[in-house]
Coordinates of C-alpha atoms in Angstrom, one line a residue:
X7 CA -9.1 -10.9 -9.2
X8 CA -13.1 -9.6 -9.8
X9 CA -13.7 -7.7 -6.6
X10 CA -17.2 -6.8 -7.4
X11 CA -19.3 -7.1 -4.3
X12 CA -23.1 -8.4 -4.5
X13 CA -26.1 -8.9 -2.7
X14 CA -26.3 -5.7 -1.4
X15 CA -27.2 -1.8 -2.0
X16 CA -24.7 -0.4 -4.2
X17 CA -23.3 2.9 -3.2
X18 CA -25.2 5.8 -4.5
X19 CA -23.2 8.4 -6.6
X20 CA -20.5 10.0 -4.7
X21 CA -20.0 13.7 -5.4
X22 CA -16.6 13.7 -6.0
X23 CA -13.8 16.8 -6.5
X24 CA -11.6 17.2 -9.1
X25 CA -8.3 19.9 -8.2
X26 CA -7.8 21.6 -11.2
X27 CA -3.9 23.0 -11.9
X28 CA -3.5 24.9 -15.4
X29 CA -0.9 27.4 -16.9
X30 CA -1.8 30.3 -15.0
X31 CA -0.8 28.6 -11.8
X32 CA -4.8 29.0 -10.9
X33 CA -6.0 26.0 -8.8
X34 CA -9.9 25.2 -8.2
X35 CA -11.4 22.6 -7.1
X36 CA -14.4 21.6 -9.2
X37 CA -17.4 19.2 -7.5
X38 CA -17.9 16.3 -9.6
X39 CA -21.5 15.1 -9.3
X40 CA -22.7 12.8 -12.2
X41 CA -21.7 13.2 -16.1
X42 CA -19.6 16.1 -16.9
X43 CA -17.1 16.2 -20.1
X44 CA -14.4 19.0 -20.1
X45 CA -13.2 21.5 -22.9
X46 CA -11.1 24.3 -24.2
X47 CA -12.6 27.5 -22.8
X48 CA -14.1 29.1 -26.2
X49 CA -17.2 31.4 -25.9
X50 CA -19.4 28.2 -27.9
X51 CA -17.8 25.7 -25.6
X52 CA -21.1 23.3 -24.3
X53 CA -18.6 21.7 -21.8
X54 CA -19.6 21.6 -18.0
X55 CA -15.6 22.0 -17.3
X56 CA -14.0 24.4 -19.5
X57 CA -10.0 24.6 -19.3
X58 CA -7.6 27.8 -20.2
X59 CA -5.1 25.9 -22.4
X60 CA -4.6 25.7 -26.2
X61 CA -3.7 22.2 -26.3
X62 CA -7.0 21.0 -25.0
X63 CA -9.2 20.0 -27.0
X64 CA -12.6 21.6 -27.6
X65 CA -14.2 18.2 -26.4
X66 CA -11.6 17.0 -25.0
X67 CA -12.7 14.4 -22.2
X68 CA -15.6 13.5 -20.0
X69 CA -16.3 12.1 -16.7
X70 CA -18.9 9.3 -16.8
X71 CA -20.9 8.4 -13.2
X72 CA -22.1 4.4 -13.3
X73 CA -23.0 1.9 -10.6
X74 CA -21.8 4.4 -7.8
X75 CA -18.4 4.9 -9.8
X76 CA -16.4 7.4 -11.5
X77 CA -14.9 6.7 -15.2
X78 CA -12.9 8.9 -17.6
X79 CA -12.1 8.3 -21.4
X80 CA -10.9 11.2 -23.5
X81 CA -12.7 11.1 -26.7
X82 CA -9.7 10.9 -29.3
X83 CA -8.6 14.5 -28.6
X84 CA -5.6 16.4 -30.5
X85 CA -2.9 15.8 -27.6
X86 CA -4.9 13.4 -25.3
X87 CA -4.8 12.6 -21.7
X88 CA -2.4 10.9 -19.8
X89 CA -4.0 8.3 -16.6
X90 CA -1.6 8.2 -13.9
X91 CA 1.4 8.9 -16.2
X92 CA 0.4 6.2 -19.0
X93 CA -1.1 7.7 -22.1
X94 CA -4.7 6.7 -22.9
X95 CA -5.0 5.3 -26.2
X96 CA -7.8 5.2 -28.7
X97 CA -9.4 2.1 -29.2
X98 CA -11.9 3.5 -31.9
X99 CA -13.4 6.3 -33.8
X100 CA -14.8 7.8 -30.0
X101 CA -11.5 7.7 -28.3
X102 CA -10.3 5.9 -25.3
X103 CA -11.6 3.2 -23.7
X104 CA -13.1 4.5 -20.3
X105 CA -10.8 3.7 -17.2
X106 CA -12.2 3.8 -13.6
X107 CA -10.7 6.2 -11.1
X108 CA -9.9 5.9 -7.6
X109 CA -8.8 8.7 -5.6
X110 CA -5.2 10.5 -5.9
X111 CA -5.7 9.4 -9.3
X112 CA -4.1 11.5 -11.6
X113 CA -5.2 13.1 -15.3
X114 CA -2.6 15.6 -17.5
X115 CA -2.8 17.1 -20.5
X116 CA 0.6 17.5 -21.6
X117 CA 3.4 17.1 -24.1
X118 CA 4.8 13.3 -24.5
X119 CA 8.0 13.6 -22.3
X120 CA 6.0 14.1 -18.7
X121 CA 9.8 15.3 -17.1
X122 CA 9.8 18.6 -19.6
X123 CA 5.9 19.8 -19.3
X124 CA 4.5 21.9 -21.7
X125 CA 3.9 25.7 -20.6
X126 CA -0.2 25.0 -21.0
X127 CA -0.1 21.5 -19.4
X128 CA -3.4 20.9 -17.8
X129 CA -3.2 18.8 -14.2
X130 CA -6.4 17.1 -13.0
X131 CA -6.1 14.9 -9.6
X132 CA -9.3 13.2 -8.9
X133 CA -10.7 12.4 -5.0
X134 CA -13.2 11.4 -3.4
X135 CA -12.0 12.5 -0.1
X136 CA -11.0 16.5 -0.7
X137 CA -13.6 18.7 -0.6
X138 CA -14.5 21.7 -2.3
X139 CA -14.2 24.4 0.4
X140 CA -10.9 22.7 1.3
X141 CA -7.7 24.8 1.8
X142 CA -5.1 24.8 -0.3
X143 CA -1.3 25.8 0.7
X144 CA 1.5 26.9 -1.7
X145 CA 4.8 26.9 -0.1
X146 CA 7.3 28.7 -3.3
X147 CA 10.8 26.6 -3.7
X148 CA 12.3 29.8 -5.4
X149 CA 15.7 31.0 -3.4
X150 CA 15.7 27.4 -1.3
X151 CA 17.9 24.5 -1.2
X152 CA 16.2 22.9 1.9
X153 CA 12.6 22.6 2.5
X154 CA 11.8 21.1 6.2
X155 CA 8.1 19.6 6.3
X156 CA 6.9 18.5 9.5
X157 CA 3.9 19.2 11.9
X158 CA 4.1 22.5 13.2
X159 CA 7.6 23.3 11.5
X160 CA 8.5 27.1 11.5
X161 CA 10.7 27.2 8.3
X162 CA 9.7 25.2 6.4
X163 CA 6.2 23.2 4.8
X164 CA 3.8 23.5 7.9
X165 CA 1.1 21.0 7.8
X166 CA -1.8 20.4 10.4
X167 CA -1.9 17.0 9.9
X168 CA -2.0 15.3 13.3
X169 CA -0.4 12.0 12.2
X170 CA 2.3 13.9 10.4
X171 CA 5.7 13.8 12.5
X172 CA 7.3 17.7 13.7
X173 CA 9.9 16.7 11.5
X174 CA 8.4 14.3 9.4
X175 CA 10.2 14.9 6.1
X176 CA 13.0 16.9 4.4
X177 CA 13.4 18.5 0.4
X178 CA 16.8 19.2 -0.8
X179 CA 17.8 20.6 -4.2
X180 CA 20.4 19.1 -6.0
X181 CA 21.6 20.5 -8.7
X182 CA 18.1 21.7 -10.7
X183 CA 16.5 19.1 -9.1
X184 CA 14.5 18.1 -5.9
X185 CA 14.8 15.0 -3.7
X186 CA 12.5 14.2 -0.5
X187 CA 13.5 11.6 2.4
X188 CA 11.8 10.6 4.9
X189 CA 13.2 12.2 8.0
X190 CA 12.6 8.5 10.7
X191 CA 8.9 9.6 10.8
X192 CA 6.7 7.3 12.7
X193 CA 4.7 6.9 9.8
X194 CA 6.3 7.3 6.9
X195 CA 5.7 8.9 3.3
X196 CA 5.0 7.7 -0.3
X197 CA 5.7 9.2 -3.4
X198 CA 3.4 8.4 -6.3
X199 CA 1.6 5.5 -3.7
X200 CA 4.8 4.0 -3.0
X201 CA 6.4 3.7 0.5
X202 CA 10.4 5.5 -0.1
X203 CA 13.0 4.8 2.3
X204 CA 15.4 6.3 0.5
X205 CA 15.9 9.5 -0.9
X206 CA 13.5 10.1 -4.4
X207 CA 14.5 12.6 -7.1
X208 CA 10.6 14.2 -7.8
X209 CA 9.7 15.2 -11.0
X210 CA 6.6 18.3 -11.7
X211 CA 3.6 16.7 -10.5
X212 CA 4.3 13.8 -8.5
X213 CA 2.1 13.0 -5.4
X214 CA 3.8 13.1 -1.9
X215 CA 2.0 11.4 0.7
X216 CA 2.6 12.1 4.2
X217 CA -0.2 10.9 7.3
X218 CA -3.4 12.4 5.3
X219 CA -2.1 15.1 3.5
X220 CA -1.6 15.3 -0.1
X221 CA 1.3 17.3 -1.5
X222 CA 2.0 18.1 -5.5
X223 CA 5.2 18.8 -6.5
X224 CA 4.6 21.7 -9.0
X225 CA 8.9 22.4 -9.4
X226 CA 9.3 25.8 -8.1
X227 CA 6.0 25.4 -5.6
X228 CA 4.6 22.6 -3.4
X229 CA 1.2 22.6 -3.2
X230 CA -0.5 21.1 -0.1
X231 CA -3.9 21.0 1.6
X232 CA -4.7 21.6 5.3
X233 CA -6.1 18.4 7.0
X234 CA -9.1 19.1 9.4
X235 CA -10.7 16.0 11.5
X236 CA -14.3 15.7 10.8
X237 CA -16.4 14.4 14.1
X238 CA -19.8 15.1 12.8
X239 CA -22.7 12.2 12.5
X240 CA -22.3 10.6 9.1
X241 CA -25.3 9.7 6.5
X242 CA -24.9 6.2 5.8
X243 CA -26.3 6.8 2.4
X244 CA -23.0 8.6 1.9
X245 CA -20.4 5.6 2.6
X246 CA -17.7 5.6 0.4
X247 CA -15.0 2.3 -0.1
X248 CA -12.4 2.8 2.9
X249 CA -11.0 -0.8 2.1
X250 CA -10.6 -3.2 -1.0
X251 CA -9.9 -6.4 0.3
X252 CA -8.5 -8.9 -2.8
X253 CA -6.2 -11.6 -1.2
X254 CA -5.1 -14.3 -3.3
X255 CA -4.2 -17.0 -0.7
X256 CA -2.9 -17.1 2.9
X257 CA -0.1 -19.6 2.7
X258 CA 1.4 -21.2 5.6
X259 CA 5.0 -23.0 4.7
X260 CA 8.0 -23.2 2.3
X261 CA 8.0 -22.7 -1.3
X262 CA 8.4 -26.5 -1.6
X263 CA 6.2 -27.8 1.5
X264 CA 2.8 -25.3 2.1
X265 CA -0.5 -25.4 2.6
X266 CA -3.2 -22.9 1.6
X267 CA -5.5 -21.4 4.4
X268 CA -7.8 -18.6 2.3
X269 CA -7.7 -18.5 -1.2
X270 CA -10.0 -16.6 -3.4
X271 CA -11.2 -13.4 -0.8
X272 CA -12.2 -10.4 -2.7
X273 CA -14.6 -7.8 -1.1
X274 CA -15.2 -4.4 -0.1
X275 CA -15.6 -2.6 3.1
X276 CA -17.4 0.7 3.0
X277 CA -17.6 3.3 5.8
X278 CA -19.9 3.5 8.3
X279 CA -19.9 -0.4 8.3
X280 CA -21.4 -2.7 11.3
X281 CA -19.8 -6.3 9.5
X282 CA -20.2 -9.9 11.0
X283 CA -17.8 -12.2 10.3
X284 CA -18.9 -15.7 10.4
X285 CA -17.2 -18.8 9.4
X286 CA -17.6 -23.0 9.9
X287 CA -15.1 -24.9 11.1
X288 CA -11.5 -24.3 9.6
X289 CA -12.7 -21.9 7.4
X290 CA -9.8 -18.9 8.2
X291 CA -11.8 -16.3 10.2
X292 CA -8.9 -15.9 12.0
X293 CA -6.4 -15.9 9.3
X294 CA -8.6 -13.9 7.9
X295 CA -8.6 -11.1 10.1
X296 CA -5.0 -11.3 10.0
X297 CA -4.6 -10.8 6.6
X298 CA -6.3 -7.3 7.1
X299 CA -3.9 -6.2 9.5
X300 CA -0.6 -6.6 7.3
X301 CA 1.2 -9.0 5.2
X302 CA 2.1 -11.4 7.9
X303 CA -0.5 -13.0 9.9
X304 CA 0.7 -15.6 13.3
X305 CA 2.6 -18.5 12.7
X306 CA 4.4 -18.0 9.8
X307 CA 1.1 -17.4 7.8
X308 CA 2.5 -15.3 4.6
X309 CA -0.5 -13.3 2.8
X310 CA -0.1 -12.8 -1.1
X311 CA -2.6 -10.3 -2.7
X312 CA -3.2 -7.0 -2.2
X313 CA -5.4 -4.7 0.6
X314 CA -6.1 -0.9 -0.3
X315 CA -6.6 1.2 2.3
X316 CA -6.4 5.2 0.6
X317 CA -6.5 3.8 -2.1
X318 CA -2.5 2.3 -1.2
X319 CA -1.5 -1.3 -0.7
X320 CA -1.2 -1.7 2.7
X321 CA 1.5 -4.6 2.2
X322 CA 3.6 -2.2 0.1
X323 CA 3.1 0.0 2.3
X324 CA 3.0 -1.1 5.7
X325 CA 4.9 1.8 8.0
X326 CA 2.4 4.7 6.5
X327 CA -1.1 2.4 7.1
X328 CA -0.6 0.1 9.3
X329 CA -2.0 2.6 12.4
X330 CA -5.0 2.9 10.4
X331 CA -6.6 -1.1 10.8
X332 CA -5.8 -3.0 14.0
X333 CA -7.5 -5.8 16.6
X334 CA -8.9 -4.5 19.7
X335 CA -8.3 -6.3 22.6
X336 CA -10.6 -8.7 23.5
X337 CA -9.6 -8.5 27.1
X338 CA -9.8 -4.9 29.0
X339 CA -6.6 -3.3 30.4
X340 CA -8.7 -0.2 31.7
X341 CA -8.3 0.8 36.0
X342 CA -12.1 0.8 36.9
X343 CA -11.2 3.9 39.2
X344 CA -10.2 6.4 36.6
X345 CA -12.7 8.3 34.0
X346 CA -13.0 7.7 30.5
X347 CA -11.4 11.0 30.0
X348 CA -8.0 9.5 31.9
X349 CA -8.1 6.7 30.6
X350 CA -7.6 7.8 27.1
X351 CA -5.7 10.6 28.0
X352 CA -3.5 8.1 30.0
X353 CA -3.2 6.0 26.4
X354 CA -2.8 8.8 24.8
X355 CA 0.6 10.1 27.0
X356 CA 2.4 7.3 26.8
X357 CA 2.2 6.5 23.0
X358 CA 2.3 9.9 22.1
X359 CA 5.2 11.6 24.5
X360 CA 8.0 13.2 23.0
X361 CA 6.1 13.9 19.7
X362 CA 3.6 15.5 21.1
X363 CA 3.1 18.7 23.3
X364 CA 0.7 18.8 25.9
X365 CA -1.9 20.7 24.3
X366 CA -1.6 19.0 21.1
X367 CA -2.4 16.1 23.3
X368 CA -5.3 17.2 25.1
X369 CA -6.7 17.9 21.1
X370 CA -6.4 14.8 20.3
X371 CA -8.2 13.2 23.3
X372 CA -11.3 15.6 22.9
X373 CA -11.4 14.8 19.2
X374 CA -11.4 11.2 19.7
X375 CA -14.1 11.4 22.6
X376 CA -16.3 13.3 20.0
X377 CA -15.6 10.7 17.2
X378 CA -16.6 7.8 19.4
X379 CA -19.4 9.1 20.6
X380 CA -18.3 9.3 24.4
X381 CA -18.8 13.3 25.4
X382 CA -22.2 12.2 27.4
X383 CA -19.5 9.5 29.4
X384 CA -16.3 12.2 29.3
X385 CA -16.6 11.8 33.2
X386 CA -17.4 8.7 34.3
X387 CA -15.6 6.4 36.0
X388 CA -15.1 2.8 34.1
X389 CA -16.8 0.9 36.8
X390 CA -19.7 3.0 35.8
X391 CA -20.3 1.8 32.4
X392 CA -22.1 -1.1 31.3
X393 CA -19.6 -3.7 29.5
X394 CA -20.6 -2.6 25.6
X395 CA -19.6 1.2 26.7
X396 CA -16.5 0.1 28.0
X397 CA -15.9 -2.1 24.8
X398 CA -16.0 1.2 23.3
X399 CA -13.7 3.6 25.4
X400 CA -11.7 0.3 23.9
X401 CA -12.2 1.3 20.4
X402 CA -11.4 5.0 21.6
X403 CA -7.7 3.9 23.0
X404 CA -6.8 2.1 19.7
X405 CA -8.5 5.3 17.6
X406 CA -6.0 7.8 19.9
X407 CA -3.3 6.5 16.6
X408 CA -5.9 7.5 13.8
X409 CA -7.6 3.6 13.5
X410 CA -10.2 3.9 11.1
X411 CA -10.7 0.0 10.7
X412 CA -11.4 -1.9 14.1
X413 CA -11.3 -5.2 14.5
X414 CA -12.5 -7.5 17.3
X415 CA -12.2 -11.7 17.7
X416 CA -15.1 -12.7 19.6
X417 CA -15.9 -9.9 21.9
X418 CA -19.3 -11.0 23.1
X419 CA -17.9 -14.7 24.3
X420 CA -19.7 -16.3 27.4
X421 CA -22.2 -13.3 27.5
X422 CA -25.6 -13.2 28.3
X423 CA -27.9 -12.1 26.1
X424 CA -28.4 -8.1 27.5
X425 CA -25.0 -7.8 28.1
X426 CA -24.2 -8.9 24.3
X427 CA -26.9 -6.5 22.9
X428 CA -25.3 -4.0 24.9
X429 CA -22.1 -4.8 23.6
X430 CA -22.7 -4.6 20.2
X431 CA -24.8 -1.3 20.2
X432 CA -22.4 0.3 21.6
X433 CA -19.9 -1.3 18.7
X434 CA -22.1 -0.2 16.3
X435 CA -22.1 3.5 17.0
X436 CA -18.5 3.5 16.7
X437 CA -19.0 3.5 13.0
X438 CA -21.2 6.3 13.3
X439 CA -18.7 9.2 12.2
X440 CA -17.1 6.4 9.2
X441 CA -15.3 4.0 10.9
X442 CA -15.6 0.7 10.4
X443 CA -16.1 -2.3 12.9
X444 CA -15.7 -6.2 12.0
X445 CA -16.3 -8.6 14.4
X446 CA -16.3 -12.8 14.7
X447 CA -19.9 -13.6 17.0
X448 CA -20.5 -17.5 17.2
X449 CA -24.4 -15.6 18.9
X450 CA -24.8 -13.2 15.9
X451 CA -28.8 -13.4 15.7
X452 CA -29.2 -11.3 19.3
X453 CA -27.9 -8.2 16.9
X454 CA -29.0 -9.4 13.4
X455 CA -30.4 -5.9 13.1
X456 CA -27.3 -3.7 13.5
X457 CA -25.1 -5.4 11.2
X458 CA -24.7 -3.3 7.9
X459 CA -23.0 -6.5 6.0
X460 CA -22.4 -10.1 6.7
X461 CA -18.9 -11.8 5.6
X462 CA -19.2 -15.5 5.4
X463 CA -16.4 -17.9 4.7
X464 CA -16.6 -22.2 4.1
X465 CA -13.5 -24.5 4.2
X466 CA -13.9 -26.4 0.9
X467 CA -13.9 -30.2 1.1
X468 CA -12.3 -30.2 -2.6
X469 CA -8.7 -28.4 -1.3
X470 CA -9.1 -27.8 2.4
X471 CA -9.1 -24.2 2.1
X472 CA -11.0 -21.7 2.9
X473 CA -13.3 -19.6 1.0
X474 CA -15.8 -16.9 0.4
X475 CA -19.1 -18.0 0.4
X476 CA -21.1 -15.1 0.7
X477 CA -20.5 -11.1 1.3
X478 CA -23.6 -8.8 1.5
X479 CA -26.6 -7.5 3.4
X480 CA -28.2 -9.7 6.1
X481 CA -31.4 -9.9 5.1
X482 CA -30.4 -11.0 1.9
X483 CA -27.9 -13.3 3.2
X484 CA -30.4 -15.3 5.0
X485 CA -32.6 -15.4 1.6
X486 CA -28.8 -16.6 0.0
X487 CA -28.9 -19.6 2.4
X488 CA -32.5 -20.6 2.8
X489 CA -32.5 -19.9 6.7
X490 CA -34.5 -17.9 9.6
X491 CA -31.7 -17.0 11.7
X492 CA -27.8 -15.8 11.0
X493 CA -26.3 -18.7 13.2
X494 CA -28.0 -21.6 10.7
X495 CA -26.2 -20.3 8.1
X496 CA -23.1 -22.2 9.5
X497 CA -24.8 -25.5 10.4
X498 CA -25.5 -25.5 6.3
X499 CA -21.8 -24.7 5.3
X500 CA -20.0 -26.9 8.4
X501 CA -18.9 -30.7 7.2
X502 CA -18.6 -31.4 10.7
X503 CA -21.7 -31.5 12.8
X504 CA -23.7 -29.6 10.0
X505 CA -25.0 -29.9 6.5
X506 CA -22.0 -30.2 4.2
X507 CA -22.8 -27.5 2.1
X508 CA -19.6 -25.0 2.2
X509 CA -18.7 -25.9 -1.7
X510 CA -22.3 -25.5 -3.0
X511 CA -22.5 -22.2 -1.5
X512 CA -18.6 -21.1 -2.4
X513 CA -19.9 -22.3 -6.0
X514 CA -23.1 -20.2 -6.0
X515 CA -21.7 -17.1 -4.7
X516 CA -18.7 -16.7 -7.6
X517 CA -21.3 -17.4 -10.0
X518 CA -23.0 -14.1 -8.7
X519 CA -19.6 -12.9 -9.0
X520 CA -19.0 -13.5 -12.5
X521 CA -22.4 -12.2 -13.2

């Protein structure tokens, strides 16, 4: 499935990091901004990243920056480059053909059998969300048999992950060999991207994934970064791709009896985004919203395609993300007598006792306050706040589980006008620090202005099914449809009541998609 996105801004280049892990055992992290091709360190090497290992070539590889993306190729070197385990192969007299890269990607110069690496193997993990005065842990395997690894864990692999369980996970050697398991975490871990729940035999250099922290298995060391919440105010021009949205089809039924509800929905959603979600009649917003939130949606709906969210497909991998997207209530369960402080502190007790101390709790509440943008409101009581700000202590509640994706079905229904503009500038700041708000509004135009991106789906009269008919900015969605104001554009899509014109528009936006 193409899921290039159109008729918008494309993201400026991303300085990225590369973590660097050669023979010495040295690790560095390198800032990737723009082109930059790598080397054998020699003193006539011309190479921006120069490597300490005899079987890397003197021009080796290089990083190429296009469109807002990262690419590597290595250019038809002595021992060449392996891309997340599969060796690149030369297509001509320049080398490899050049493969994107997503981050936790991984690069190695190494010998052919990847078990036995070669003394002066040459590890390169690629991200886009490590940075490059980050903190790296070693934690030496020599002299153990088992390795604890849990939140606050004494003996054992101590991480400050928040989301990470005190006993989240276990190592044990067997033999010459280490296995992990989870240990019943409450969210889970993945080994190479892939949810285990069973134990896993690891082999030198494979990616552990627990909550957000990264951990490389380097055989007798595991290597592991300290995770630090970021609150500050983030510079849209910086958004990076939080989610990659390609479903294939929402399917209601059996295998012999079913009927298509989506087909076709590929997109995606960048942080920092305000996005309106409109839709005509039949058209799936609702199954559509569902499909975002896991790989069943209500009534027996079954979703078939995939959803990246860190880069990991959240219906492969459903325990470890599904805390990170979720539906906010659309109807308040707040006591208009207690603060916003209790209120989310209240949340916060109840689905995080037992796990949780006290003072890790109290953390977590005034890093969530921050995030959402609610210090100026810390002590006032919720029959104080206008309806948008309590929409957003909302937001704060579901974000107490580390939400970064918030989803909301109709909040502004039977509003009047202030109160929806209230509402939804009050949504919108919530995407301030990178988070990312969707909503369904049948009275978009009142806050045409704050939406950052405009997701429009059409039931097609050729299958019954709906579609996308348009994903991009607003201004140049309304340019897309030939109208004045966001709610015409589904009296031109609707076959009932409305203009007919779903399939035209379906039509015209895949062949923007196809280039």
């Amino acid at each position: 499935m193409d899921n290039k996105t159109v008729y918008y801004k494309p993201l400026p280049p991303k300085p990225a990091t590369l973590l660097v892990m050669e023979a010495s055992g040295a690790v560095r992290l390198v800032s990737l901004d723009g082109d930059m091709r790598i080397g054998r360190n020699t003193p006539e090497s011309t190479c921006a990243i120069r490597l300490n290992s005899s079987i890397v070539s003197r021009d080796h590889g290089e990083f190429i920056c296009a469109d807002g993306l990262y690419y590597y190729k290595d250019n038809k070197s002595l021992n060449g480059t392996y891309y997340n385990g599969e060796k690149l192969l030369n297509i001509n007299e320049r080398g490899s053909k050049a493969v994107q890269l997503n981050d936790g990607d991984v690069l190695r110069i190494d010998r052919k059998n990847l078990d036995q690496p070669h003394p002066e193997a040459v590890v390169i993990i690629f991200s886009t969300t490590f940075s490059v005065d980050e903190k790296w842990n070693r934690y030496p395997l020599a002299g153990k048999t088992v390795v604890p690894i849990g939140r606050n864990i004494k003996n054992g692999i101590c991480l400050t992950d928040f989301m990470a369980s005190r006993n989240h996970a276990i190592m044990h050697k067997v033999g010459d060999k280490w296995q992990i398991n989870d240990n019943g975490s409450t969210n889970g871990l993945a080994v190479n991207r892939n949810e285990i729940h069973d134990p896993v035999m690891l082999n030198p250099f494979d990616i552990i994934r627990i909550a957000n922290t990264t951990l490389i298995f380097l055989e007798d060391e595991v290597l592991f970064n300290s995770v630090q919440v970021k609150v500050e105010k983030q510079d849209y021009e910086q958004r990076t791709v939080v989610m990659k949205v390609g479903i294939e089809y929402s399917r209601v039924g059996g295998l012999f009896r079913h009927r298509n509800l989506l087909s076709n929905i590929g997109l995606d959603i960048e942080s920092g985004d305000f996005i309106l979600i409109l839709g005509g009649s039949g058209a799936g917003k609702t199954t559509f919203i569902n499909a975002l939130l896991g790989p069943r949606g209500r009534n027996g709906v079954k979703n078939h395609g995939i959803v990246l969210l860190d880069n990991m497909n959240l219906y492969k991998n459903f325990k470890m993300l599904k805390h990170k997207v979720g539906l906010v209530p659309q109807f308040s369960t707040t006591r208009d007598n207690d603060t916003v402080y209790h209120t989310i502190k209240d949340t916060a007790d109840s689905t995080l006792s037992g796990e949780y101390s006290n003072a890790e709790i109290e953390q977590r509440v005034d890093v969530i306050i921050q995030r959402m943008m609610l210090t100026s409101l810390k002590n006032h009581k919720i029959c104080e706040l206008s309806g948008g700000q309590k929409k957003r202590v909302e937001v704060a509640i579901q974000a107490i589980g580390d939400q970064q994706v918030f989803i909301l079905d109709e909040p502004d229904s039977g509003m009047d006008y202030a109160t929806r503009l209230d509402l939804m500038t009050n949504l919108k700041s919530c995407t301030d620090t990178g988070g990312v708000v969707a909503v369904i509004s049948h009275s978009p135009d009142d806050a045409a202005h704050l939406f950052t991106k405009v997701i429009v789906l059409a039931k097609s009269k050729r299958d019954n099914v709906g579609r996308l008919a348009y994903y991009g900015d607003v201004q140049n969605a309304l340019g897309f449809f030939g109208v004045n104001k966001l709610s015409e554009i589904v009296m031109e899509i609707n076959y009932e009541g409305g203009k007919g014109r779903g399939d035209e528009f379906i039509d015209k936006f895949e062949r923007t998609r196809r280039g």
